[in-house]
């Protein structure tokens, strides 16, 4: 950063500010995480200078000797980690990975069936606002109103009625284990291809903490960013028979050249995810989610489906006086970051919501224990109480948040963080002093 400070102090200050914000707040956004420093190194490498359209050994640019090594490492490691027959590591994002699967096996106007965005599905699984909802006829399935869980018989009934060409499983806000064999059977019965977007749970799958969709699905897409704790980008796994179609769909179908430094980051992500240290982290992610969920329930909060099996849960705020947006803003005042989230059958709009989504991958990565997240749960419960705590109490709660953050620094030592010029400044950007 020294050169950047000299060349562009304004930009450098924003990056330093973000590092301080990450350090001095508790990140509970379920799709976020903190990559190991070595991933930053790979992603910031000279590979950024290289064009490499095509695939290893079959490029449209010269000079790809080393980029071929990088991409081949990423492909082979992805296949080994997840037991897949084929991997494409070029998608720039999870949405692109899904789009490429559509392009590989669908025609515009075909029917796709995915989990409704309003019940926890993802935008790219057929939302009308997304290209997936504009080019295809989209049908949705949701959770049961009573249980908050997927009703697989109902999914099967919908599939029999709408006869999709592609059945999509996977979610951005579903706290329960997905039954991939059951969904694969539904797809088989109606003659649909089966795609699992495991973006949120890829790290849990790699660690064996969530069952793998790979043996059951034709295609598995994911991002390397979330529970997998790695590079920012997408990946497609598929059966060998779809390999050529998938590769063609990514390039030249929807992308030009890959991003070599990100493929390097992905190669490293897969190597790290195959270690015992990663499996320990993944177990802690789910243990922390379960503990935080339980602490909030003990403090009177309702959770969609009554709890969690994975890295996230949804707090149903309808028995409180707060909307999701208000809850998000209250927590931010003491340095806890979550996102407002629709709950299933939410009476409110997506810009207001009746819920918040809470995830523990980020805190587990920075070393929080179950005991730490129980303290976080108590702070959250106080901040979300019917009567907002007064300024003095908020300052005390913010102090508790900072103590936890200082005990688990990111990208710097504890003493460096303790001496940070940002400590005591308005790092939260909400006007008041943060410490
Ligand atoms: N859907 C976004 C999230 O889960 O936050 C990311 O894809």
PDB file of C-alpha atoms in Angstrom, residues 55 84-88 97 100-106 165-167 187-188 191-196 214-221 236-251:
ATOM      1  CA  UNK A  55      -8.820 -22.813 -22.147  1.00  0.00           C
ATOM      2  CA  UNK A  84     -16.609 -33.540  -9.844  1.00  0.00           C
ATOM      3  CA  UNK A  85     -16.057 -34.816 -13.381  1.00  0.00           C
ATOM      4  CA  UNK A  86     -15.527 -31.370 -14.916  1.00  0.00           C
ATOM      5  CA  UNK A  87     -14.871 -27.855 -13.619  1.00  0.00           C
ATOM      6  CA  UNK A  88     -14.927 -24.470 -15.310  1.00  0.00           C
ATOM      7  CA  UNK A  97     -21.992 -19.296 -13.743  1.00  0.00           C
ATOM      8  CA  UNK A 100     -23.706 -20.160 -18.619  1.00  0.00           C
ATOM      9  CA  UNK A 101     -25.583 -23.275 -17.493  1.00  0.00           C
ATOM     10  CA  UNK A 102     -28.777 -21.796 -18.956  1.00  0.00           C
ATOM     11  CA  UNK A 103     -26.998 -21.051 -22.227  1.00  0.00           C
ATOM     12  CA  UNK A 104     -25.497 -24.551 -22.307  1.00  0.00           C
ATOM     13  CA  UNK A 105     -28.763 -26.486 -22.164  1.00  0.00           C
ATOM     14  CA  UNK A 106     -31.756 -24.158 -22.533  1.00  0.00           C
ATOM     15  CA  UNK A 165     -36.626 -28.023 -18.518  1.00  0.00           C
ATOM     16  CA  UNK A 166     -34.370 -27.082 -15.602  1.00  0.00           C
ATOM     17  CA  UNK A 167     -34.967 -27.516 -11.877  1.00  0.00           C
ATOM     18  CA  UNK A 187     -35.937 -33.513 -11.737  1.00  0.00           C
ATOM     19  CA  UNK A 188     -35.557 -37.049 -13.083  1.00  0.00           C
ATOM     20  CA  UNK A 191     -37.310 -35.012 -17.352  1.00  0.00           C
ATOM     21  CA  UNK A 192     -35.602 -31.789 -16.215  1.00  0.00           C
ATOM     22  CA  UNK A 193     -31.923 -31.005 -15.925  1.00  0.00           C
ATOM     23  CA  UNK A 194     -30.933 -30.460 -12.296  1.00  0.00           C
ATOM     24  CA  UNK A 195     -28.818 -27.459 -11.277  1.00  0.00           C
ATOM     25  CA  UNK A 196     -27.714 -26.832  -7.703  1.00  0.00           C
ATOM     26  CA  UNK A 214     -22.292 -33.120  -6.743  1.00  0.00           C
ATOM     27  CA  UNK A 215     -23.278 -36.807  -6.987  1.00  0.00           C
ATOM     28  CA  UNK A 216     -26.918 -35.843  -7.589  1.00  0.00           C
ATOM     29  CA  UNK A 217     -26.881 -32.828  -9.911  1.00  0.00           C
ATOM     30  CA  UNK A 218     -26.127 -32.352 -13.597  1.00  0.00           C
ATOM     31  CA  UNK A 219     -24.625 -28.946 -12.805  1.00  0.00           C
ATOM     32  CA  UNK A 220     -23.373 -27.365  -9.597  1.00  0.00           C
ATOM     33  CA  UNK A 221     -22.521 -23.676  -9.547  1.00  0.00           C
ATOM     34  CA  UNK A 236     -19.292 -24.470 -12.608  1.00  0.00           C
ATOM     35  CA  UNK A 237     -19.000 -28.199 -11.916  1.00  0.00           C
ATOM     36  CA  UNK A 238     -20.752 -30.636 -14.220  1.00  0.00           C
ATOM     37  CA  UNK A 239     -20.874 -34.133 -15.564  1.00  0.00           C
ATOM     38  CA  UNK A 240     -18.435 -34.898 -18.375  1.00  0.00           C
ATOM     39  CA  UNK A 241     -21.217 -35.063 -20.957  1.00  0.00           C
ATOM     40  CA  UNK A 242     -21.927 -31.334 -20.416  1.00  0.00           C
ATOM     41  CA  UNK A 243     -18.288 -30.214 -20.262  1.00  0.00           C
ATOM     42  CA  UNK A 244     -17.979 -28.959 -23.841  1.00  0.00           C
ATOM     43  CA  UNK A 245     -21.345 -27.151 -23.745  1.00  0.00           C
ATOM     44  CA  UNK A 246     -20.522 -25.456 -20.443  1.00  0.00           C
ATOM     45  CA  UNK A 247     -17.061 -24.366 -21.579  1.00  0.00           C
ATOM     46  CA  UNK A 248     -18.498 -22.952 -24.811  1.00  0.00           C
ATOM     47  CA  UNK A 249     -21.231 -21.157 -22.884  1.00  0.00           C
ATOM     48  CA  UNK A 250     -18.675 -19.347 -20.711  1.00  0.00           C
ATOM     49  CA  UNK A 251     -16.292 -18.552 -23.580  1.00  0.00           C
TER      50      UNK A 251
END
